[in-house]
Amino acid sequence: MYTFSNRLKIGSLVLMALGLLGMGIGFISAPSTVEEAQAMVATSHDDGHGGGHEAADASHGAAADAHGEEAGHGTDHGEHLLHQLQNRPWSAVYIAAFFFFMLALGVLAFYAIQRAAQAGWSPLLFRVMEGITSYIVPGGIVIFVILVLSVMHMNHLFVWMDAETVAEDALLQGKAGYLNPTFFLIRAAFFLGGWIAYREISRRLSLAQDKSDDNSNFIKNFKWSAGFLVFYLVTESMMSWDWIMSLDPHWFSTLFGWYVFASMFVSGITTIALVTIYLKSRGYLPDVNNSHIHDLAKFMFGISIFWTYLWFGQFMLIWYANIPEEVTYFVTRIEDFKLPFFGMVVMNFIFPLLVLMNSDYKRVNWFVVMTGIVVLVGHYLDVYIMITPATVGDQWYIGIPEIGAVLFFAGAFIFWVFRALTKAPLQPERNPFLEESRQFHY
Amino acid sequence: MASKVVQAYYNDDDVLMHAVKKVKAAHHHIEEVYCPFPVHGLDKAMGLEPTRIAITSFLYGCLGLTVAIVMMNFIMIQDWPQDIGGKPSFSYIENMPAFVPVMFEMTVFFAAHLMVITFYLRSKLWPFKKAENPDPRSTDDHFIMEIGVHGNEAELTSLLQETGAVEINTVEK
């Protein structure tokens, strides 16, 4: 049995406290009036960052056209700026909440695939994966609460939730059959309910299998996992339209669901590798050998490339055809987010590609940990780039609100995951593939 | 080279593996093992060096990438920078996304083909090459271990007999 070390527990609580402080500062320092917002931007321009007025005007012009507003320029600009600055702390919280939720969901998908594929190498890691997926319950609830608060107009994250904007926007009216607050929340509850239900059922069957004297629980788990994968494929895709793509409600992309999936899948696998290496270094997983780490690192390597393939597939098709109504998505990202936008490609593709290509390096713990950290930061940036341009626009900055939110959810994630790990033995006792996994050697 | 070799025949890969380990433990040099199929772990048991073919493949891939970049930069940007459908041909980086499919395929092409050719050269394989297997059975259901004789034929034969060889021949080469 794993015992939650006191240092880790205190560490995670400190992270949560620091994070709460950072998020609080973010919400307090957000402007409440147009004048305040303009004053904030004016001072930040004096500091030298902010990218200059022309960029702000240009993006504002595009946004105003897109929203179909024809009001006077001066007040309009201030209003727009105010909404962007007010969105920043909300957006920071939403990004971090989604990122850590996505880790748990990615692990859940990986876990279901391992069960459905009857993989022989991974059963030793099932309890680690189950520990990580336990975060899907609190993480999912937090996301749902944020979505409910958005529907209640506590923030301006989702433009289409604003009835006045929709009234002036023919495109949003056309989409209102799908993008309306009630249906949106029903869908979110349905997705989360399905994922959490599978997680709980599979965990229960997994624990029951240890105590039983036949394999019926294992077979039931196999069937549930196969069914879950079908459900997941559909709901994950719709979730990405709802929770992320609808932040840019004028834009659409057909492979977006896969793109979000690749991002969550690779960061989920990385999390499994990091937690496994941590637990092994503490002596809790004696039967896990470096071939298991090697396999996880291969998955990190392969899925990183898969993510890049989808990233480029989406970018290049839109760049090449250059159709104005879809290309604005990348125009704003390249103009206002050049460094994070291309930096994440380096972190999520070039770095793991070069570091994890060598078969020997994939067995070396510190190599995997180092790459894992870079990949996780890279995929945080990926989520950041998917969400921030639509909510904060060119007023973005990775400062106290963003870092605070990451620290808070990182602390919550660590606390919840390692608490869940203490609840069952870290090694399953009666899995038909357990012996194969124990002998696994590559 | 030893002009005389002992060929020990086995009909099971497990027996072969044990025999290889035993012969290695007795410090005899195994010149060759002929198998009808890859025997997992045989190279390790024989103490063969790991292959470096993956490293050559990586280098060939880098070469392919370079060829693709130099070629397209010269043709599309330097030599005749036409406006084709509004694509920006002012610098390589501006039009880079359009070149990526070619860059990718050339990298894979060079890495794969040059690696295969390297493999053929290093393992001396080509059409019309005379087959080197000492006994056609080694392509079907027998494994042959070949050990050079240095005046210790009787000792070697008895050692191989103990390892479960089904047939032992001494052959002049």
Coordinates of C-alpha atoms in Angstrom, one line a residue:
Chain A
M1 CA 0.0 0.0 0.0
Y2 CA 1.1 3.5 -0.8
T3 CA 1.3 6.1 1.9
F4 CA 1.0 9.7 1.0
S5 CA 4.3 11.2 2.1
N6 CA 3.8 14.2 4.3
R7 CA 6.3 16.3 2.3
L8 CA 4.2 15.8 -0.9
K9 CA 1.0 16.5 0.9
I10 CA 2.3 19.7 2.4
G11 CA 3.8 20.6 -0.9
S12 CA 0.5 20.2 -2.7
L13 CA -1.3 22.3 -0.1
V14 CA 1.3 25.0 -0.4
L15 CA 0.8 25.0 -4.1
M16 CA -2.9 25.3 -3.7
A17 CA -2.5 28.2 -1.2
L18 CA -0.1 30.1 -3.4
G19 CA -2.4 29.4 -6.4
L20 CA -5.4 30.8 -4.6
L21 CA -3.4 33.9 -3.7
G22 CA -2.4 34.3 -7.4
M23 CA -5.9 33.8 -8.7
G24 CA -7.2 36.2 -6.1
I25 CA -4.7 38.9 -7.1
G26 CA -5.8 38.2 -10.7
F27 CA -9.5 38.8 -10.0
I28 CA -8.9 41.9 -7.8
S29 CA -6.6 43.6 -10.3
A30 CA -8.9 43.1 -13.2
P31 CA -10.5 46.5 -14.2
S32 CA -14.2 47.2 -13.6
T33 CA -14.6 50.2 -15.8
V34 CA -13.6 51.3 -19.2
E35 CA -11.4 54.1 -17.9
E36 CA -9.5 51.8 -15.6
A37 CA -8.9 49.4 -18.5
Q38 CA -7.6 52.2 -20.7
A39 CA -5.4 53.5 -17.9
M40 CA -4.0 49.9 -17.4
V41 CA -3.2 49.6 -21.1
A42 CA -1.6 53.0 -21.2
T43 CA 0.8 52.2 -18.4
S44 CA 1.7 48.9 -19.8
H45 CA 2.5 50.5 -23.1
D46 CA 4.9 52.8 -21.2
D47 CA 6.6 49.7 -19.9
G48 CA 7.4 48.6 -23.4
H49 CA 5.3 45.5 -23.8
G50 CA 1.8 45.2 -25.2
G51 CA 2.8 45.1 -28.8
G52 CA 1.8 48.6 -29.9
H53 CA -1.4 50.3 -30.7
E54 CA -1.6 49.3 -34.3
A55 CA -2.0 45.6 -33.5
A56 CA -4.7 46.4 -30.9
D57 CA -6.6 48.6 -33.4
A58 CA -6.3 46.0 -36.2
S59 CA -7.6 43.1 -34.1
H60 CA -10.3 45.4 -32.7
G61 CA -11.4 46.3 -36.1
A62 CA -11.6 42.7 -37.2
A63 CA -13.5 41.8 -34.0
A64 CA -15.9 44.7 -34.5
D65 CA -16.6 43.7 -38.0
A66 CA -17.1 40.1 -37.0
H67 CA -19.5 41.0 -34.3
G68 CA -21.4 43.1 -36.8
E69 CA -21.2 46.2 -34.5
E70 CA -21.4 49.6 -36.1
A71 CA -21.2 51.7 -33.0
G72 CA -18.7 54.6 -32.6
H73 CA -15.0 53.7 -32.4
G74 CA -14.0 55.3 -29.2
T75 CA -16.4 53.8 -26.7
D76 CA -16.4 50.5 -28.6
H77 CA -12.6 50.2 -28.3
G78 CA -12.7 50.8 -24.6
E79 CA -15.6 48.3 -24.1
H80 CA -13.7 45.7 -26.0
L81 CA -10.5 46.3 -24.0
L82 CA -12.4 46.1 -20.7
H83 CA -13.9 42.8 -21.7
Q84 CA -10.5 41.4 -22.6
L85 CA -8.9 42.5 -19.4
Q86 CA -11.8 41.2 -17.3
N87 CA -11.6 37.9 -19.1
R88 CA -8.0 37.4 -18.2
P89 CA -8.3 36.0 -14.7
W90 CA -11.3 33.9 -15.8
S91 CA -9.5 32.6 -18.8
A92 CA -6.4 31.8 -16.7
V93 CA -8.5 29.7 -14.3
Y94 CA -10.4 28.0 -17.2
I95 CA -7.2 27.1 -19.0
A96 CA -5.5 25.6 -15.9
A97 CA -8.7 23.8 -14.9
F98 CA -9.1 22.3 -18.4
F99 CA -5.4 21.4 -18.7
F100 CA -5.4 19.3 -15.5
F101 CA -8.8 17.8 -16.2
M102 CA -7.5 16.9 -19.7
L103 CA -4.5 15.0 -18.1
A104 CA -7.0 12.8 -16.2
L105 CA -9.2 12.3 -19.2
G106 CA -6.2 11.5 -21.5
V107 CA -5.1 8.9 -19.0
L108 CA -8.6 7.5 -18.9
A109 CA -8.6 7.0 -22.7
F110 CA -5.2 5.4 -22.5
Y111 CA -6.4 3.1 -19.7
A112 CA -9.5 2.1 -21.6
I113 CA -7.3 1.4 -24.7
Q114 CA -4.9 -0.8 -22.7
R115 CA -7.9 -2.8 -21.3
A116 CA -9.7 -3.1 -24.7
A117 CA -6.5 -4.1 -26.5
Q118 CA -5.6 -6.5 -23.7
A119 CA -2.1 -5.2 -23.5
G120 CA 0.3 -7.5 -21.8
W121 CA 2.8 -4.9 -20.6
S122 CA 0.6 -2.4 -18.8
P123 CA -1.5 -4.2 -16.1
L124 CA 1.3 -3.3 -13.5
L125 CA 0.5 0.3 -14.2
F126 CA -3.3 0.1 -14.0
R127 CA -3.5 1.3 -10.4
V128 CA -1.3 4.3 -11.2
M129 CA -3.6 5.1 -14.1
E130 CA -6.7 4.7 -11.9
G131 CA -5.1 7.0 -9.3
I132 CA -4.6 9.7 -12.0
T133 CA -8.1 9.3 -13.4
S134 CA -9.6 9.8 -10.0
Y135 CA -9.0 13.5 -10.6
I136 CA -11.7 13.5 -13.3
V137 CA -14.4 13.8 -10.6
P138 CA -13.3 17.0 -8.9
G139 CA -11.7 18.4 -12.1
G140 CA -14.9 17.7 -14.0
I141 CA -17.0 19.4 -11.4
V142 CA -14.8 22.5 -11.4
I143 CA -15.1 22.7 -15.2
F144 CA -18.8 22.3 -15.0
V145 CA -19.0 25.1 -12.4
I146 CA -17.0 27.4 -14.6
L147 CA -19.3 26.7 -17.5
V148 CA -22.4 27.3 -15.3
L149 CA -20.9 30.6 -14.1
S150 CA -20.2 31.5 -17.8
V151 CA -23.8 30.8 -18.6
M152 CA -24.8 33.0 -15.7
H153 CA -22.9 35.9 -17.3
M154 CA -20.3 36.1 -14.5
N155 CA -17.7 36.4 -17.3
H156 CA -17.4 37.0 -21.0
L157 CA -15.5 33.9 -22.0
F158 CA -18.1 32.6 -24.5
V159 CA -19.4 35.4 -26.8
W160 CA -22.4 33.4 -28.0
M161 CA -23.8 33.3 -24.5
D162 CA -24.4 37.0 -24.6
A163 CA -28.0 37.5 -26.0
E164 CA -27.2 41.1 -27.2
T165 CA -24.3 39.9 -29.3
V166 CA -26.3 37.1 -30.8
A167 CA -29.2 39.5 -31.6
E168 CA -26.8 41.4 -33.9
D169 CA -25.0 38.4 -35.3
A170 CA -26.6 36.4 -38.1
L171 CA -23.9 33.7 -37.9
L172 CA -24.4 33.1 -34.2
Q173 CA -28.2 33.1 -34.7
G174 CA -27.6 30.3 -37.3
K175 CA -25.7 28.3 -34.8
A176 CA -28.1 29.0 -31.9
G177 CA -29.7 25.6 -32.4
Y178 CA -26.5 24.0 -31.1
L179 CA -24.9 26.8 -29.2
N180 CA -27.5 27.7 -26.7
P181 CA -26.8 27.8 -23.0
T182 CA -29.3 25.1 -21.9
F183 CA -28.3 22.5 -24.5
F184 CA -24.7 23.4 -23.8
L185 CA -25.0 22.6 -20.1
I186 CA -27.0 19.5 -20.8
R187 CA -24.3 18.2 -23.1
A188 CA -21.5 19.1 -20.7
A189 CA -23.3 17.2 -17.9
F190 CA -23.8 14.2 -20.3
F191 CA -20.1 14.0 -21.3
L192 CA -18.9 14.4 -17.7
G193 CA -21.4 11.9 -16.4
G194 CA -20.4 9.3 -19.0
W195 CA -16.7 9.7 -18.4
I196 CA -17.1 9.6 -14.6
A197 CA -19.4 6.7 -14.7
Y198 CA -17.0 4.6 -16.8
R199 CA -14.1 5.6 -14.5
E200 CA -16.1 4.5 -11.4
I201 CA -17.4 1.3 -13.0
S202 CA -14.0 0.3 -14.3
R203 CA -12.3 1.0 -11.0
R204 CA -14.8 -1.0 -9.1
L205 CA -14.5 -4.0 -11.4
S206 CA -10.7 -3.7 -11.2
L207 CA -10.8 -3.9 -7.4
A208 CA -13.3 -6.7 -7.5
Q209 CA -11.1 -8.7 -9.8
D210 CA -8.4 -8.8 -7.1
K211 CA -10.8 -10.5 -4.7
S212 CA -12.7 -12.8 -7.0
D213 CA -11.7 -16.4 -8.0
D214 CA -12.6 -16.2 -11.7
N215 CA -12.1 -13.7 -14.5
S216 CA -15.6 -12.5 -14.9
N217 CA -14.8 -9.0 -13.6
F218 CA -11.9 -8.7 -16.0
I219 CA -14.1 -9.6 -18.9
K220 CA -16.8 -7.2 -17.8
N221 CA -14.2 -4.5 -17.6
F222 CA -13.0 -5.3 -21.1
K223 CA -16.5 -4.8 -22.4
W224 CA -17.1 -1.6 -20.5
S225 CA -13.8 -0.3 -21.8
A226 CA -14.5 -1.1 -25.4
G227 CA -17.9 0.6 -25.1
F228 CA -16.4 3.6 -23.3
L229 CA -14.0 4.1 -26.2
V230 CA -16.9 4.4 -28.7
F231 CA -18.6 6.9 -26.3
Y232 CA -15.4 8.7 -25.7
L233 CA -14.6 9.2 -29.3
V234 CA -17.9 10.9 -30.0
T235 CA -18.2 12.9 -26.7
E236 CA -14.5 14.0 -26.7
S237 CA -15.0 15.5 -30.2
M238 CA -18.2 17.3 -29.2
M239 CA -16.6 18.4 -25.9
S240 CA -13.8 20.1 -27.9
W241 CA -16.3 22.0 -30.1
D242 CA -18.3 23.0 -27.0
W243 CA -15.6 23.9 -24.5
I244 CA -12.9 25.2 -26.8
M245 CA -13.9 25.8 -30.4
S246 CA -17.1 27.7 -29.3
L247 CA -14.8 30.4 -27.8
D248 CA -14.2 31.4 -31.4
P249 CA -17.8 30.8 -32.5
H250 CA -17.2 32.2 -36.0
W251 CA -14.5 29.7 -36.7
F252 CA -14.7 25.9 -37.3
S253 CA -12.3 23.2 -38.1
T254 CA -13.2 19.6 -38.8
L255 CA -10.2 17.9 -37.2
F256 CA -10.3 20.0 -34.1
G257 CA -11.6 17.2 -31.9
W258 CA -8.7 15.0 -32.9
Y259 CA -6.3 17.7 -32.3
V260 CA -7.5 18.3 -28.7
F261 CA -7.5 14.5 -28.3
A262 CA -3.9 14.2 -29.3
S263 CA -2.9 17.0 -26.9
M264 CA -4.7 15.3 -24.0
F265 CA -3.5 11.9 -24.9
V266 CA 0.2 12.7 -25.0
S267 CA 0.1 14.8 -21.9
G268 CA -1.9 12.0 -20.1
I269 CA 0.7 9.4 -21.1
T270 CA 3.5 11.8 -19.9
T271 CA 1.7 12.1 -16.6
I272 CA 1.6 8.3 -16.2
A273 CA 5.3 8.2 -16.9
L274 CA 6.1 10.9 -14.4
V275 CA 3.9 9.4 -11.6
T276 CA 5.3 5.9 -12.3
I277 CA 8.9 7.1 -12.1
Y278 CA 8.1 9.0 -8.9
L279 CA 6.5 6.0 -7.2
K280 CA 9.2 3.7 -8.4
S281 CA 11.9 6.0 -7.1
R282 CA 10.2 5.8 -3.7
G283 CA 10.3 2.0 -3.9
Y284 CA 6.5 1.4 -4.3
L285 CA 6.6 -0.3 -7.7
P286 CA 9.2 -3.0 -7.4
D287 CA 8.1 -5.0 -10.4
V288 CA 8.1 -2.0 -12.8
N289 CA 11.3 -2.2 -14.8
N290 CA 12.9 0.1 -17.3
S291 CA 11.1 -1.7 -20.2
H292 CA 7.8 -0.3 -18.9
I293 CA 9.3 3.2 -18.8
H294 CA 10.7 2.6 -22.3
D295 CA 7.2 1.7 -23.6
L296 CA 5.7 4.8 -22.0
A297 CA 8.4 6.9 -23.5
K298 CA 7.8 5.4 -26.9
F299 CA 4.1 6.4 -26.6
M300 CA 5.2 9.9 -25.6
F301 CA 7.4 10.1 -28.6
G302 CA 4.9 8.7 -31.0
I303 CA 1.9 10.7 -29.8
S304 CA 4.0 13.8 -29.8
I305 CA 4.6 13.3 -33.5
F306 CA 0.9 12.5 -33.9
W307 CA 0.0 15.8 -32.2
T308 CA 2.4 17.7 -34.5
Y309 CA 0.9 15.9 -37.5
L310 CA -2.6 17.2 -36.5
W311 CA -1.3 20.6 -35.6
F312 CA 0.3 21.0 -38.9
G313 CA -2.5 19.4 -40.8
Q314 CA -4.9 21.9 -39.4
F315 CA -2.5 24.9 -39.8
M316 CA -1.3 24.1 -43.2
L317 CA -4.7 23.5 -44.8
I318 CA -6.0 26.8 -43.5
W319 CA -2.8 28.7 -44.4
Y320 CA -2.7 27.2 -47.9
A321 CA -6.3 27.9 -48.8
N322 CA -6.2 31.3 -46.9
I323 CA -10.0 31.6 -46.9
P324 CA -10.7 34.8 -44.9
E325 CA -13.4 33.4 -42.7
E326 CA -11.2 30.6 -41.3
V327 CA -7.7 32.1 -41.6
T328 CA -8.3 34.8 -39.0
Y329 CA -7.9 32.1 -36.3
F330 CA -4.3 31.7 -37.2
V331 CA -3.7 35.4 -38.2
T332 CA -4.5 36.5 -34.6
R333 CA -2.4 33.7 -33.2
I334 CA 0.7 34.5 -35.3
E335 CA 0.4 38.2 -34.9
D336 CA -0.2 38.4 -31.2
F337 CA 1.2 35.1 -29.9
K338 CA 4.2 34.5 -32.1
L339 CA 6.5 33.1 -29.4
P340 CA 4.1 30.8 -27.6
F341 CA 2.5 29.7 -30.8
F342 CA 5.8 28.5 -32.4
G343 CA 7.5 27.9 -29.1
M344 CA 5.0 25.1 -28.3
V345 CA 5.8 23.4 -31.6
V346 CA 9.5 23.3 -30.5
M347 CA 8.6 22.0 -27.1
N348 CA 6.0 19.5 -28.2
F349 CA 7.7 18.2 -31.3
I350 CA 11.3 19.0 -31.9
F351 CA 12.5 18.5 -28.3
P352 CA 10.8 15.1 -27.7
L353 CA 11.7 14.1 -31.3
L354 CA 15.4 14.6 -30.8
V355 CA 15.6 13.5 -27.1
L356 CA 13.4 10.4 -27.2
M357 CA 14.5 9.0 -30.6
N358 CA 17.3 7.0 -29.0
S359 CA 16.2 3.7 -27.6
D360 CA 18.6 3.8 -24.7
Y361 CA 17.6 7.3 -23.6
K362 CA 14.0 6.1 -23.3
R363 CA 15.1 3.9 -20.4
V364 CA 16.8 6.6 -18.5
N365 CA 14.5 8.1 -15.9
W366 CA 15.9 11.6 -15.8
F367 CA 15.6 11.9 -19.6
V368 CA 12.0 10.8 -19.5
V369 CA 11.3 13.2 -16.6
M370 CA 13.0 16.1 -18.3
T371 CA 11.2 15.5 -21.6
G372 CA 7.9 14.9 -19.8
I373 CA 8.1 18.3 -18.1
V374 CA 8.9 20.1 -21.4
V375 CA 6.0 18.2 -23.0
L376 CA 3.6 19.2 -20.2
V377 CA 4.6 22.8 -20.3
G378 CA 4.3 22.7 -24.1
H379 CA 0.7 21.3 -23.9
Y380 CA -0.2 23.8 -21.3
L381 CA 0.8 26.4 -23.8
D382 CA -1.2 24.5 -26.5
V383 CA -4.3 24.9 -24.4
Y384 CA -3.4 28.5 -23.7
I385 CA -3.1 29.2 -27.4
M386 CA -6.4 27.6 -28.1
I387 CA -8.3 29.6 -25.5
T388 CA -6.6 33.0 -24.8
P389 CA -6.7 34.6 -28.3
A390 CA -10.5 34.3 -28.2
T391 CA -10.9 35.6 -24.6
V392 CA -8.1 38.0 -23.8
G393 CA -6.7 38.6 -27.3
D394 CA -3.6 40.8 -27.6
Q395 CA -3.9 41.8 -23.9
W396 CA -2.4 38.4 -22.9
Y397 CA 0.5 38.0 -20.6
I398 CA 1.7 35.0 -18.6
G399 CA 1.8 36.5 -15.2
I400 CA 0.4 36.1 -11.7
P401 CA -3.2 35.1 -12.6
E402 CA -2.0 32.4 -15.1
I403 CA 0.8 31.0 -12.9
G404 CA -1.4 31.2 -9.8
A405 CA -4.1 29.1 -11.6
V406 CA -1.6 26.5 -12.7
L407 CA -0.2 26.2 -9.2
F408 CA -3.6 25.9 -7.7
F409 CA -4.8 23.1 -10.0
A410 CA -1.4 21.4 -10.0
G411 CA -1.6 21.3 -6.2
A412 CA -5.2 20.0 -6.3
F413 CA -4.2 17.4 -9.0
I414 CA -1.3 16.1 -6.9
F415 CA -3.3 16.1 -3.7
W416 CA -6.2 14.2 -5.2
V417 CA -4.2 11.8 -7.3
F418 CA -1.8 10.7 -4.6
R419 CA -4.7 10.5 -2.1
A420 CA -6.5 8.1 -4.5
L421 CA -3.3 6.1 -4.8
T422 CA -3.3 5.3 -1.1
K423 CA -6.7 3.7 -1.3
A424 CA -5.8 0.4 -3.0
P425 CA -2.6 -1.7 -3.4
L426 CA -0.4 -0.3 -6.2
Q427 CA -0.1 -3.7 -7.8
P428 CA -3.2 -5.6 -9.0
E429 CA -3.2 -9.1 -7.6
R430 CA -5.4 -11.1 -10.0
N431 CA -5.2 -9.9 -13.6
P432 CA -4.8 -12.5 -16.3
F433 CA -2.0 -10.5 -17.8
L434 CA -0.2 -9.7 -14.6
E435 CA 2.5 -12.2 -14.9
E436 CA 3.3 -11.2 -18.5
S437 CA 3.5 -7.6 -17.3
R438 CA 5.8 -8.6 -14.5
Q439 CA 8.1 -10.4 -16.9
F440 CA 7.8 -7.7 -19.5
H441 CA 11.1 -7.1 -21.2
Y442 CA 11.8 -5.2 -24.4
Chain B
M1 CA 41.5 -18.6 -41.2
A2 CA 40.9 -22.0 -39.8
S3 CA 40.6 -24.3 -42.7
K4 CA 38.6 -26.8 -40.7
V5 CA 35.3 -26.1 -39.0
V6 CA 32.9 -28.2 -36.8
Q7 CA 29.3 -27.9 -37.7
A8 CA 26.8 -28.8 -35.0
Y9 CA 23.2 -29.3 -36.0
Y10 CA 20.3 -28.6 -33.7
N11 CA 16.6 -28.9 -34.3
D12 CA 15.3 -26.6 -31.6
D13 CA 16.0 -23.0 -30.9
D14 CA 16.0 -23.4 -27.1
V15 CA 18.6 -26.2 -27.3
L16 CA 20.6 -24.0 -29.7
M17 CA 20.5 -21.1 -27.2
H18 CA 21.7 -23.3 -24.4
A19 CA 24.5 -24.7 -26.6
V20 CA 25.6 -21.2 -27.6
K21 CA 25.9 -20.2 -24.0
K22 CA 27.8 -23.4 -23.1
V23 CA 30.2 -23.0 -26.0
K24 CA 30.8 -19.3 -25.1
A25 CA 31.4 -20.3 -21.5
A26 CA 34.0 -22.8 -22.7
H27 CA 35.7 -19.9 -24.5
H28 CA 35.4 -21.2 -28.1
H29 CA 34.9 -18.7 -30.8
I30 CA 31.6 -19.3 -32.7
E31 CA 32.2 -18.4 -36.3
E32 CA 28.6 -18.5 -37.5
V33 CA 25.1 -19.7 -36.6
Y34 CA 22.7 -20.5 -39.4
C35 CA 19.0 -20.3 -38.5
P36 CA 15.8 -20.7 -40.5
F37 CA 14.2 -17.8 -38.5
P38 CA 15.4 -15.1 -36.1
V39 CA 16.0 -16.5 -32.7
H40 CA 15.3 -13.9 -30.0
G41 CA 18.3 -13.1 -27.9
L42 CA 20.8 -15.1 -30.0
D43 CA 22.9 -12.0 -30.8
K44 CA 23.2 -11.2 -27.1
A45 CA 24.1 -14.8 -26.2
M46 CA 26.8 -14.8 -28.9
G47 CA 28.1 -11.5 -27.7
L48 CA 27.6 -9.7 -31.0
E49 CA 27.9 -5.9 -31.1
P50 CA 24.6 -4.0 -31.4
T51 CA 23.8 -2.8 -34.8
R52 CA 24.5 0.9 -35.7
I53 CA 22.1 0.9 -38.7
A54 CA 19.6 3.1 -36.9
I55 CA 22.3 5.8 -36.5
T56 CA 23.1 5.6 -40.2
S57 CA 19.4 5.9 -40.9
F58 CA 19.2 9.1 -38.8
L59 CA 22.1 10.6 -40.7
Y60 CA 20.6 9.7 -44.0
G61 CA 17.3 11.3 -42.9
C62 CA 19.2 14.6 -42.1
L63 CA 20.8 14.4 -45.5
G64 CA 17.4 14.0 -47.2
L65 CA 16.0 16.9 -45.2
T66 CA 19.0 19.1 -46.4
V67 CA 18.6 18.0 -50.0
A68 CA 14.8 18.9 -49.9
I69 CA 15.5 22.3 -48.3
V70 CA 18.4 23.2 -50.6
M71 CA 16.5 22.0 -53.7
M72 CA 13.2 23.9 -53.0
N73 CA 15.0 27.0 -51.8
F74 CA 17.0 27.2 -55.0
I75 CA 14.1 26.4 -57.3
M76 CA 11.2 28.2 -55.7
I77 CA 12.9 31.1 -54.0
Q78 CA 16.3 31.9 -55.6
D79 CA 16.1 30.8 -59.2
W80 CA 12.7 31.9 -60.3
P81 CA 10.5 33.4 -57.5
Q82 CA 7.2 33.4 -59.3
D83 CA 3.9 34.4 -57.8
I84 CA 2.0 31.2 -57.9
G85 CA -1.6 31.7 -56.6
G86 CA -0.5 34.4 -54.2
K87 CA 2.0 32.2 -52.3
P88 CA 4.7 34.4 -50.7
S89 CA 8.0 33.4 -52.4
F90 CA 10.1 36.2 -50.9
S91 CA 11.9 33.9 -48.5
Y92 CA 12.0 30.2 -47.7
I93 CA 10.4 30.6 -44.3
E94 CA 7.4 32.5 -45.6
N95 CA 6.4 29.7 -47.9
M96 CA 7.7 26.9 -45.6
P97 CA 4.4 25.2 -44.9
A98 CA 3.9 24.4 -48.6
F99 CA 7.4 22.7 -48.6
V100 CA 6.9 20.6 -45.5
P101 CA 5.2 17.6 -47.3
V102 CA 8.2 17.4 -49.6
M103 CA 10.7 17.9 -46.7
F104 CA 9.0 15.1 -44.8
E105 CA 8.8 12.6 -47.7
M106 CA 12.4 13.3 -48.8
T107 CA 13.6 12.7 -45.2
V108 CA 11.8 9.4 -45.0
F109 CA 12.8 8.4 -48.5
F110 CA 16.5 9.0 -47.9
A111 CA 16.4 7.4 -44.4
A112 CA 14.6 4.3 -45.6
H113 CA 16.3 3.6 -48.9
L114 CA 19.9 4.5 -48.0
M115 CA 19.5 2.4 -44.8
V116 CA 18.3 -0.6 -46.9
I117 CA 21.2 -0.2 -49.3
T118 CA 23.6 0.1 -46.3
F119 CA 22.1 -3.1 -45.0
Y120 CA 22.7 -4.9 -48.3
L121 CA 26.2 -3.7 -48.6
R122 CA 27.2 -4.6 -45.0
S123 CA 25.5 -8.0 -45.2
K124 CA 26.8 -8.6 -48.7
L125 CA 23.5 -9.3 -50.4
W126 CA 22.8 -8.8 -54.1
P127 CA 21.0 -10.6 -56.9
F128 CA 22.9 -13.6 -58.3
K129 CA 24.9 -13.8 -55.1
K130 CA 25.9 -17.4 -54.4
A131 CA 24.1 -18.7 -51.3
E132 CA 26.3 -19.4 -48.4
N133 CA 24.3 -21.8 -46.3
P134 CA 26.2 -25.0 -45.6
D135 CA 23.2 -27.2 -45.6
P136 CA 19.7 -26.5 -47.2
R137 CA 18.1 -27.8 -44.0
S138 CA 19.3 -24.7 -42.2
T139 CA 16.6 -22.8 -44.1
D140 CA 13.9 -25.2 -43.0
D141 CA 14.1 -26.8 -39.6
H142 CA 17.7 -27.1 -38.5
F143 CA 20.1 -24.7 -36.8
I144 CA 23.8 -25.0 -37.5
M145 CA 26.5 -23.7 -35.2
E146 CA 29.9 -23.4 -36.8
I147 CA 33.1 -23.4 -34.7
G148 CA 36.6 -23.2 -36.0
V149 CA 38.9 -26.1 -35.2
H150 CA 42.4 -25.3 -33.9
G151 CA 43.7 -28.8 -33.2
N152 CA 41.1 -29.5 -30.5
E153 CA 38.6 -31.4 -32.6
A154 CA 37.9 -34.3 -30.2
E155 CA 37.3 -32.0 -27.2
L156 CA 35.1 -29.7 -29.2
T157 CA 33.1 -32.6 -30.6
S158 CA 32.4 -34.1 -27.2
L159 CA 31.4 -30.7 -25.8
L160 CA 29.0 -30.2 -28.7
Q161 CA 27.7 -33.7 -28.2
E162 CA 26.7 -32.8 -24.6
T163 CA 24.8 -29.8 -25.8
G164 CA 22.2 -31.9 -27.6
A165 CA 23.4 -31.6 -31.2
V166 CA 21.6 -34.0 -33.5
E167 CA 24.5 -34.2 -35.9
I168 CA 28.1 -33.1 -35.8
N169 CA 30.3 -32.8 -39.0
T170 CA 33.8 -31.6 -39.5
V171 CA 34.2 -29.8 -42.7
E172 CA 37.1 -28.5 -44.7
K173 CA 36.6 -25.0 -45.8

